[in-house]
PDB file of C-alpha atoms in Angstrom:
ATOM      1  CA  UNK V   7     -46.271 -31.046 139.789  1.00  0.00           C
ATOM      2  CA  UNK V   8     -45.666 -29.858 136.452  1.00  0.00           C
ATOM      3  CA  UNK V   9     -46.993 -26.947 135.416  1.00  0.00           C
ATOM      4  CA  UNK V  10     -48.072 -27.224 131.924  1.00  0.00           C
ATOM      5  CA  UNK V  11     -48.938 -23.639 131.445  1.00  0.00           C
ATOM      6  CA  UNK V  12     -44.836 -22.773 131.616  1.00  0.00           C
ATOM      7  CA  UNK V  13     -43.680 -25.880 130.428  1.00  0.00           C
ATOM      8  CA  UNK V  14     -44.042 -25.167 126.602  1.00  0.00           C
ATOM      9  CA  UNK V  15     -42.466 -24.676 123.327  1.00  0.00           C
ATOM     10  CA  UNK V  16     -43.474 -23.176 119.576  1.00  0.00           C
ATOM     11  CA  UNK V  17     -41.898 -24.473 116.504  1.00  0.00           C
ATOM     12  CA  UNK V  18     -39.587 -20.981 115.554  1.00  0.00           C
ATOM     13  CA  UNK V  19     -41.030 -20.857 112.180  1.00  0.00           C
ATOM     14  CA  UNK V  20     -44.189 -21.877 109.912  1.00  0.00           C
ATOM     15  CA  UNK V  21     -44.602 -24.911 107.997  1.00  0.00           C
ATOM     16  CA  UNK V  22     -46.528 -26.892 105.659  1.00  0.00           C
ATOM     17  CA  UNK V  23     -49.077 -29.391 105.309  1.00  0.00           C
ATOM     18  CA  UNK V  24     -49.068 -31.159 102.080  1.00  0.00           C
ATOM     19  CA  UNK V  25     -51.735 -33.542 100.535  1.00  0.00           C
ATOM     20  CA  UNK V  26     -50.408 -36.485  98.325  1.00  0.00           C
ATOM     21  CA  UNK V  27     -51.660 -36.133  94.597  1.00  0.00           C
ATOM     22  CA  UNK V  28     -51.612 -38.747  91.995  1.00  0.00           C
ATOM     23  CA  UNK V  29     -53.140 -38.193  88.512  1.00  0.00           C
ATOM     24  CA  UNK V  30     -54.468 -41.602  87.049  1.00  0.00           C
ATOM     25  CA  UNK V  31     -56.074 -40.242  83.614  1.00  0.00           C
ATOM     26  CA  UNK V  32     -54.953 -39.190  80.860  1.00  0.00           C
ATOM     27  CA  UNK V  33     -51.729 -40.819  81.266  1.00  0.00           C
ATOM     28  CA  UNK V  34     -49.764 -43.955  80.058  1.00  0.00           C
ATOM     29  CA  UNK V  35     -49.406 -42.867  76.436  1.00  0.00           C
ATOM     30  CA  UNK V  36     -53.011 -42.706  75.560  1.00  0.00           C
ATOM     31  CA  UNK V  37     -54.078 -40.882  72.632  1.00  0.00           C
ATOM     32  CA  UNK V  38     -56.363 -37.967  72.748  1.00  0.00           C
ATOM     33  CA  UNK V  39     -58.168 -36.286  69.877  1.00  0.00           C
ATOM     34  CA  UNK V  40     -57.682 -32.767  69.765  1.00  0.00           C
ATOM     35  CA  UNK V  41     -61.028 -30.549  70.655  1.00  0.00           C
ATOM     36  CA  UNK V  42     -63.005 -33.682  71.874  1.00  0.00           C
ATOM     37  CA  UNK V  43     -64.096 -34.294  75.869  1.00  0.00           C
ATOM     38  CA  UNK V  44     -62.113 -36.428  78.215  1.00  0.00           C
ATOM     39  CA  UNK V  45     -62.467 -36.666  82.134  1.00  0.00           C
ATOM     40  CA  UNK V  46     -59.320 -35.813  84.247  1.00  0.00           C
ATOM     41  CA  UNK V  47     -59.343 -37.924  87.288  1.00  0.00           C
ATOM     42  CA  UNK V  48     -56.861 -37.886  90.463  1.00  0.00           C
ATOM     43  CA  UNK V  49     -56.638 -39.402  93.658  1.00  0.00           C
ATOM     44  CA  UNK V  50     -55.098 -37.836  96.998  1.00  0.00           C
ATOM     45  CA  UNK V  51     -54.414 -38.977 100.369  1.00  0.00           C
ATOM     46  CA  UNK V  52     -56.820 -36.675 102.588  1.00  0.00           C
ATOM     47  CA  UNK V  53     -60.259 -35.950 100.212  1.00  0.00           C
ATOM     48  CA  UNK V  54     -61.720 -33.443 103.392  1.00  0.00           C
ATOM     49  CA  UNK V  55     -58.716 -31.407 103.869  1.00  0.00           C
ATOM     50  CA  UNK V  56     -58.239 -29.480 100.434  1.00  0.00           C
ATOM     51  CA  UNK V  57     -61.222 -28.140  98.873  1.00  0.00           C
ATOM     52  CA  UNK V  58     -60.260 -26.984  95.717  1.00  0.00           C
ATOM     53  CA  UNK V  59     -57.371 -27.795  93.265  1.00  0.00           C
ATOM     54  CA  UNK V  60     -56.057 -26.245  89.938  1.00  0.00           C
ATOM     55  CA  UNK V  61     -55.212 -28.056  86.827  1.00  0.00           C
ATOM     56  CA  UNK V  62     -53.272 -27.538  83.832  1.00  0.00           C
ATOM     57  CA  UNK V  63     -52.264 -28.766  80.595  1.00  0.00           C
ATOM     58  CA  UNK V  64     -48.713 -29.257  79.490  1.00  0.00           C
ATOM     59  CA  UNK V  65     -48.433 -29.630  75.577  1.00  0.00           C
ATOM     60  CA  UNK V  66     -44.995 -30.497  75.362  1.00  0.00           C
ATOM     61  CA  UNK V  67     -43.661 -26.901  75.634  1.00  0.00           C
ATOM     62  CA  UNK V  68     -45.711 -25.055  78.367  1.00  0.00           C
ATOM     63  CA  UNK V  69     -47.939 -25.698  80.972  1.00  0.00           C
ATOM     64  CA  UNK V  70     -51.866 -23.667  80.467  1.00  0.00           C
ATOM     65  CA  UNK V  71     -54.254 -23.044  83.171  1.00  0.00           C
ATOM     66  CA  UNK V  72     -57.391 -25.354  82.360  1.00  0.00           C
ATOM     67  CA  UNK V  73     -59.090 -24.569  85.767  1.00  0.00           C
ATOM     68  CA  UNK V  74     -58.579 -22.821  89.247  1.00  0.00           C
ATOM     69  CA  UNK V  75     -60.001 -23.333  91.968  1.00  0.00           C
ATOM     70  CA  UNK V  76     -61.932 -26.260  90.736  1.00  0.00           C
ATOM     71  CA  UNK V  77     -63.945 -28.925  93.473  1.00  0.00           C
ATOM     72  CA  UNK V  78     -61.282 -31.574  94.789  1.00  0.00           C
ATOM     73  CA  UNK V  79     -63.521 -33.982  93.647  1.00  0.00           C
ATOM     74  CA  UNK V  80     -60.908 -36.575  92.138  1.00  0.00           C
ATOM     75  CA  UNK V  81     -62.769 -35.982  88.593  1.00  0.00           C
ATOM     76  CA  UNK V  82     -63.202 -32.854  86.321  1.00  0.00           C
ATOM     77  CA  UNK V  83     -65.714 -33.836  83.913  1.00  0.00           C
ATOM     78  CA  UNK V  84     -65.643 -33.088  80.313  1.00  0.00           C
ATOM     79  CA  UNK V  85     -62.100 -31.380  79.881  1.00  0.00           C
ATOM     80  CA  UNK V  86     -61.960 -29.958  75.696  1.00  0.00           C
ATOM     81  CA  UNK V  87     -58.884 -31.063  74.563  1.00  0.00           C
ATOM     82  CA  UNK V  88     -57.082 -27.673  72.671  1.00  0.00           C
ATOM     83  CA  UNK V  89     -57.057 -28.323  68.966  1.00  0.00           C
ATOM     84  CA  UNK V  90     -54.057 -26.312  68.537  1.00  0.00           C
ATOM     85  CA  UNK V  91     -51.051 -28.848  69.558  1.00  0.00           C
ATOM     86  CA  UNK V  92     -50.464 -31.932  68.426  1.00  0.00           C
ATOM     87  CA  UNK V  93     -47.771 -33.696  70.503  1.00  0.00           C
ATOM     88  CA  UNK V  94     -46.570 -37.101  72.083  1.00  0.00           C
ATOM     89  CA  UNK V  95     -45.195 -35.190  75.234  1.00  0.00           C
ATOM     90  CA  UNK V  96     -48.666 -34.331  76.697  1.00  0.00           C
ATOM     91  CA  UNK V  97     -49.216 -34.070  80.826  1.00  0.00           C
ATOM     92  CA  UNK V  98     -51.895 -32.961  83.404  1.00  0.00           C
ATOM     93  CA  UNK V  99     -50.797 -31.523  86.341  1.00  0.00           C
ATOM     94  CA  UNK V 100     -53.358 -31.072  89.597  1.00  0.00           C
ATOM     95  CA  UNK V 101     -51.876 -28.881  92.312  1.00  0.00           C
ATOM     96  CA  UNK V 102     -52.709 -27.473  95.557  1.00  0.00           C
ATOM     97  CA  UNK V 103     -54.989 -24.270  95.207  1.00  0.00           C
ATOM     98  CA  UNK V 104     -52.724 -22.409  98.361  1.00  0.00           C
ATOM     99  CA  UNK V 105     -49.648 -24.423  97.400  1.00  0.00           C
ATOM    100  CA  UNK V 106     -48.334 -24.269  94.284  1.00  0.00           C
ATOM    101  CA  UNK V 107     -45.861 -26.638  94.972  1.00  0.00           C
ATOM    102  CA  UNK V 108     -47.683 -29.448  96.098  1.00  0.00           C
ATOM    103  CA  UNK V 109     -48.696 -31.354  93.004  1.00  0.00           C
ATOM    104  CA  UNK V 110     -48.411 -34.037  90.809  1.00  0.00           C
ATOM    105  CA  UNK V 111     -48.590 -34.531  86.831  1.00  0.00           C
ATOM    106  CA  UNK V 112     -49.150 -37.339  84.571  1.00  0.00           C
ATOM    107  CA  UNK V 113     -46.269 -39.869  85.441  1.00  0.00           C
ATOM    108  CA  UNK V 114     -45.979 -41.160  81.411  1.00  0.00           C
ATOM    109  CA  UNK V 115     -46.898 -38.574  78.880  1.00  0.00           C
ATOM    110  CA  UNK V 116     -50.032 -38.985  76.737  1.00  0.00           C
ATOM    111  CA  UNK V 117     -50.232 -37.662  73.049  1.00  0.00           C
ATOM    112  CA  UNK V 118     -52.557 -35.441  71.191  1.00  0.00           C
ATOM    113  CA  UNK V 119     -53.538 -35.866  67.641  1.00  0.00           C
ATOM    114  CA  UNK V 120     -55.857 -34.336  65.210  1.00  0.00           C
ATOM    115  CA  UNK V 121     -58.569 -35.680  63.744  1.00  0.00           C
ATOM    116  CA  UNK V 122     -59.409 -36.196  59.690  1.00  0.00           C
ATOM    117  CA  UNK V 123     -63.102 -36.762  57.963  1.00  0.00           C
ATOM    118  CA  UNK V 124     -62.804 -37.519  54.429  1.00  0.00           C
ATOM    119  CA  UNK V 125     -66.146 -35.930  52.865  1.00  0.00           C
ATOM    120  CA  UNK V 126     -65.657 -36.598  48.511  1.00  0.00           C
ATOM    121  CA  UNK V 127     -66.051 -39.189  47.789  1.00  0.00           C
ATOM    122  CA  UNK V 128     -68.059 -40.207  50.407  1.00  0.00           C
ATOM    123  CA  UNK V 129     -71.891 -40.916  49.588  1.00  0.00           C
ATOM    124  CA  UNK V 130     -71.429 -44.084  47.282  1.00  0.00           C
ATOM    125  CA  UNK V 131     -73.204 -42.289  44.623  1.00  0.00           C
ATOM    126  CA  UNK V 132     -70.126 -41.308  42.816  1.00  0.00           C
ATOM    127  CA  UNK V 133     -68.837 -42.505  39.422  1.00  0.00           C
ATOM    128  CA  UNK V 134     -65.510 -41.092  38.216  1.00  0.00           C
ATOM    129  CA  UNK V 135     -63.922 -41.864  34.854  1.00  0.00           C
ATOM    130  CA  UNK V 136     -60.209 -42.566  34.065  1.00  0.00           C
ATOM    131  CA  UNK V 137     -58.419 -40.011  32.188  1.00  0.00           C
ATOM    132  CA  UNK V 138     -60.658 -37.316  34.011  1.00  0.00           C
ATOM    133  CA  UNK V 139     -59.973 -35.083  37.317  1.00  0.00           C
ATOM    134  CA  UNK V 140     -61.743 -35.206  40.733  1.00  0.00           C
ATOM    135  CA  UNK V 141     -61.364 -33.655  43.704  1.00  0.00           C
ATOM    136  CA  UNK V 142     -60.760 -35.523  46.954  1.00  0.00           C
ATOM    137  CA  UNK V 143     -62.179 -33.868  50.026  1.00  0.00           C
ATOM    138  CA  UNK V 144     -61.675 -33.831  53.303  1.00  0.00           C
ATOM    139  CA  UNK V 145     -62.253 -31.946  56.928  1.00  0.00           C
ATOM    140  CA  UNK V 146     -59.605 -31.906  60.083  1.00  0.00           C
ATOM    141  CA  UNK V 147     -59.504 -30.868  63.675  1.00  0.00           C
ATOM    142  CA  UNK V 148     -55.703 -29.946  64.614  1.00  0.00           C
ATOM    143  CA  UNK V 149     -52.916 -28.269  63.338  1.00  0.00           C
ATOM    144  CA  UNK V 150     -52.760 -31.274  60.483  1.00  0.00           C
ATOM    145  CA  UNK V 151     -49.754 -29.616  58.198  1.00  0.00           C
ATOM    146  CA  UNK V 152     -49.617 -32.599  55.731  1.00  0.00           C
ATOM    147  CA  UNK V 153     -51.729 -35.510  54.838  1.00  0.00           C
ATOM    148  CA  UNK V 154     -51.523 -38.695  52.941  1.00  0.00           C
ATOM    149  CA  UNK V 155     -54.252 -39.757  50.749  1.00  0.00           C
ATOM    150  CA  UNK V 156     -54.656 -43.795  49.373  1.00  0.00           C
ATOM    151  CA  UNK V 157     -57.316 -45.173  47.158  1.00  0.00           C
ATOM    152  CA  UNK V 158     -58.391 -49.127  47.326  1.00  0.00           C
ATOM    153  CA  UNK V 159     -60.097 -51.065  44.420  1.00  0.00           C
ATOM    154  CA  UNK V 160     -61.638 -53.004  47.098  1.00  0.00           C
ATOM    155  CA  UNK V 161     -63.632 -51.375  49.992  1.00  0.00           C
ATOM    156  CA  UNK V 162     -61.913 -51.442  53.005  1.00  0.00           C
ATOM    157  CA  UNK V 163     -59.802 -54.243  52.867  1.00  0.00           C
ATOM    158  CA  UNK V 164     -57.181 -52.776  50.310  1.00  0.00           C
ATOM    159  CA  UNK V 165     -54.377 -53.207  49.157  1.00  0.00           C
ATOM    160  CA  UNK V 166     -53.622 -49.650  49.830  1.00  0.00           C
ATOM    161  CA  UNK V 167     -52.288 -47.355  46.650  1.00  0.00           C
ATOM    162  CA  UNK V 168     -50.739 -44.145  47.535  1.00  0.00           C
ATOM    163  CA  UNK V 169     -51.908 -41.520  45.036  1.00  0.00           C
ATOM    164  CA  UNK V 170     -49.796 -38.802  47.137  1.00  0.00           C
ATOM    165  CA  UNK V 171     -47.583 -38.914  50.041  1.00  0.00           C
ATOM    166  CA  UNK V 172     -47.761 -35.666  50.759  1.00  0.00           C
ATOM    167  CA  UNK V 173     -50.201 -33.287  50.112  1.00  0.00           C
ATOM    168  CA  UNK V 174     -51.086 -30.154  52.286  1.00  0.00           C
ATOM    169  CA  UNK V 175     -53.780 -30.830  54.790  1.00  0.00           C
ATOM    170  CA  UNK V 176     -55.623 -27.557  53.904  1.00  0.00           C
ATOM    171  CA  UNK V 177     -57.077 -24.381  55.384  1.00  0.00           C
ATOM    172  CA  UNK V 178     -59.813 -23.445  57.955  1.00  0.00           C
ATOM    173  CA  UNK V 179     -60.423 -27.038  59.018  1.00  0.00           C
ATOM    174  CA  UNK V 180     -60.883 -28.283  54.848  1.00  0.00           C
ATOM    175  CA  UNK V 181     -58.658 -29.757  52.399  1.00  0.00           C
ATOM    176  CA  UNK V 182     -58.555 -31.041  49.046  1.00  0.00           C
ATOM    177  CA  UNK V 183     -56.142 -32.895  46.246  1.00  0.00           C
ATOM    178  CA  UNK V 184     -57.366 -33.066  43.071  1.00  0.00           C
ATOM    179  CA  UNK V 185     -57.109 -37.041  41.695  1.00  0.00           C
ATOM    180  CA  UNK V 186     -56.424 -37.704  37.786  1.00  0.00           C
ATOM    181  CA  UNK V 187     -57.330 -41.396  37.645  1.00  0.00           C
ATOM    182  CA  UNK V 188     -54.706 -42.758  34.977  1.00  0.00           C
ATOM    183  CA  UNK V 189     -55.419 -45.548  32.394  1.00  0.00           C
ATOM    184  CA  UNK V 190     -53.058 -47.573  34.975  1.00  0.00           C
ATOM    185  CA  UNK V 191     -55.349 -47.372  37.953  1.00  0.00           C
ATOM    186  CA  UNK V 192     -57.659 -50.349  38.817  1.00  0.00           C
ATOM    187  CA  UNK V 193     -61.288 -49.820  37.811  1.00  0.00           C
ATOM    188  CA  UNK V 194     -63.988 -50.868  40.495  1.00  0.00           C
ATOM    189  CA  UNK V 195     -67.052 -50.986  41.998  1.00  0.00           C
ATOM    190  CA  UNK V 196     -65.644 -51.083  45.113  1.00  0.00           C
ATOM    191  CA  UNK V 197     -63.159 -47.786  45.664  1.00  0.00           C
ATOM    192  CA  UNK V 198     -62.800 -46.274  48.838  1.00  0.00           C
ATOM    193  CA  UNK V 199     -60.641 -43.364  49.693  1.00  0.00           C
ATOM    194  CA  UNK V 200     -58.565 -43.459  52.466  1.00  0.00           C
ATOM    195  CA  UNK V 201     -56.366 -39.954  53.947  1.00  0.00           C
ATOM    196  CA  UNK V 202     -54.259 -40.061  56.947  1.00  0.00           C
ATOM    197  CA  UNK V 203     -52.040 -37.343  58.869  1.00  0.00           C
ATOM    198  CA  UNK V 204     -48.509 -37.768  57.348  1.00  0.00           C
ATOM    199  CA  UNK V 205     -46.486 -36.379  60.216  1.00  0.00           C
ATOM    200  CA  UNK V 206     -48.132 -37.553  63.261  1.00  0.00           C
ATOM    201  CA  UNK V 207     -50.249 -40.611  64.718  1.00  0.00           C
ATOM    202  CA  UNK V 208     -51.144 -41.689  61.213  1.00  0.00           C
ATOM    203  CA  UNK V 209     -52.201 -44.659  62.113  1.00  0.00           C
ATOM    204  CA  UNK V 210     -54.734 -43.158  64.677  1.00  0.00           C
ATOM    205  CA  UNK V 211     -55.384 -39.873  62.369  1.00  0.00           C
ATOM    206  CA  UNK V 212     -56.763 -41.518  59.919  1.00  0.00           C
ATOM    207  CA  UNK V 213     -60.736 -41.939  57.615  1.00  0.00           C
ATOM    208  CA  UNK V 214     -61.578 -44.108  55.017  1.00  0.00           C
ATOM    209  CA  UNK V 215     -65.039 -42.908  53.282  1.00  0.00           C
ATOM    210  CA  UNK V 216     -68.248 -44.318  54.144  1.00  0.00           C
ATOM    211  CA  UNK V 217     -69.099 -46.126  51.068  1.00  0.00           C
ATOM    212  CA  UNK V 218     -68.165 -47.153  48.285  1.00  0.00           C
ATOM    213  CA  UNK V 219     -68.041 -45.667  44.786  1.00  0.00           C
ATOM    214  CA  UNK V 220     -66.968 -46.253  41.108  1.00  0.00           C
ATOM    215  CA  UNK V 221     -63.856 -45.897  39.333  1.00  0.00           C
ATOM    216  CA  UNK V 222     -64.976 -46.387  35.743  1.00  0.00           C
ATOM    217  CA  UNK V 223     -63.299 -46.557  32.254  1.00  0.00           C
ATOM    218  CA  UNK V 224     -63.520 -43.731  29.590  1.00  0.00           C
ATOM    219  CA  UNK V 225     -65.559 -44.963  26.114  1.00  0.00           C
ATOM    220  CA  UNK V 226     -65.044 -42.172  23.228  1.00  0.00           C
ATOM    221  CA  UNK V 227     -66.472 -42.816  19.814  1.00  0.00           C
ATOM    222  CA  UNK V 228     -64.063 -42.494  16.791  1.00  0.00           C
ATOM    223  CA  UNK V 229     -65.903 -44.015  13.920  1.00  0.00           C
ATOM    224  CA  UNK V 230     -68.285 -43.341  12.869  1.00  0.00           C
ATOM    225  CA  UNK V 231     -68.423 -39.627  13.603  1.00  0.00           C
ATOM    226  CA  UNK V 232     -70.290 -36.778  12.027  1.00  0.00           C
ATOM    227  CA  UNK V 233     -67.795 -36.390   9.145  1.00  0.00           C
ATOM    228  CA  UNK V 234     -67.884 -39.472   8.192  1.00  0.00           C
ATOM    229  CA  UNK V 235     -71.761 -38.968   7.598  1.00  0.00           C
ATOM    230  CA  UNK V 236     -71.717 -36.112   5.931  1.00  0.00           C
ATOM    231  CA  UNK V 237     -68.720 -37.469   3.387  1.00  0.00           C
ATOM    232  CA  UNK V 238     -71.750 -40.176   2.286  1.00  0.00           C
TER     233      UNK V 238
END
């Protein structure tokens, strides 16, 4: 009979067991606003055999720890996207908390924009005359280095008139271009302001204010005036 005690061998050196990762969001060239709250979500092959996982953040240059050791759950709830990048070469990467190796990343890179609030003029209450100068205000979220700002004569749907292409974004979060309304623009009832990233995602970085306001023109009195009383 055999004897199964003897009759034995041992594999001469260690080796691994890997798990299978997939990450299915963000991916796919989605856009994600910078300092807002998205879920990361994988899948993997064996859900009991890996407890925890760590995942980072790759912002087109480098790869940053977001968490370690975090439940192999398939889902990490409310992830803060950084609002210091803004890049179309974005990836998450989940990998194996004892195997650094073992992992897997977003398959198509997502993107990472800022975000832009235009804030003057903004409450509908405004009335600005030609031939004077206004400032146009406006908050971001991002490292926004230039932006765009357009006014329409009628609400939202336009035509578009660039007053600047490029005007710096602004400091600390706020910005601001100061708007001489020329004889030539169009008075209205109606104006809206719109202001846009100029770099980067424009179409996606983008605010139009909340109401509308007035673009008005400029009545001065030349005769009679006060000398002309006087000479009488």
């Amino acid at each position: 009979a055999t004897n199964e005690n003897v009759t034995n061998d041992i594999s001469d050196n260690d080796f691994k067991l890997v798990e299978k990762f997939d990450i299915t969001q963000p991916e796919n060239g989605s856009i994600l606003v910078a300092n807002q709250s998205y879920d990361i979500k994988w899948t993997m092959k064996s859900p009991g055999a890996l407890a925890t996982v760590n995942l980072w953040f790759y912002n087109g240059t480098n790869y940053t720890l977001i968490a370690g050791n975090t439940t192999n759950s398939g889902i990490y709830a409310g992830w803060t996207v950084p609002d210091t990048v803004i890049s179309q070469f974005c990836k998450v990467k989940v990998s194996s908390s004892i195997n650094e190796n073992n992992y897997a990343e977003s398959d198509i890179p997502f993107g990472v924009r800022g975000n832009i609030t235009v804030t003057a003029p903004n409450t509908g209450t405004e009335a600005w005359d030609a031939g004077k100068t206004y400032p146009i205000k406006w908050s971001f979220v991002g490292p926004i280095q230039n932006v765009t700002v357009q006014y329409s004569a009628n609400s939202t749907d336009g035509p578009w008139d660039t007053l600047i292409p490029r005007a710096p974004a602004g400091s600390a979060g706020l910005g601001s271009w100061n708007w001489t309304i020329t004889n030539e623009t169009t008075l209205s009832t109606h104006g809206r302001i719109k202001v846009f990233d100029a770099d980067n995602f424009g179409e996606n970085t983008v605010d139009v204010s909340n109401n509308n306001f007035t673009v008005r023109g400029g009545l001065r009195m030349d005769s009679p005036n006060a000398t002309d009383i006087l000479m009488k």
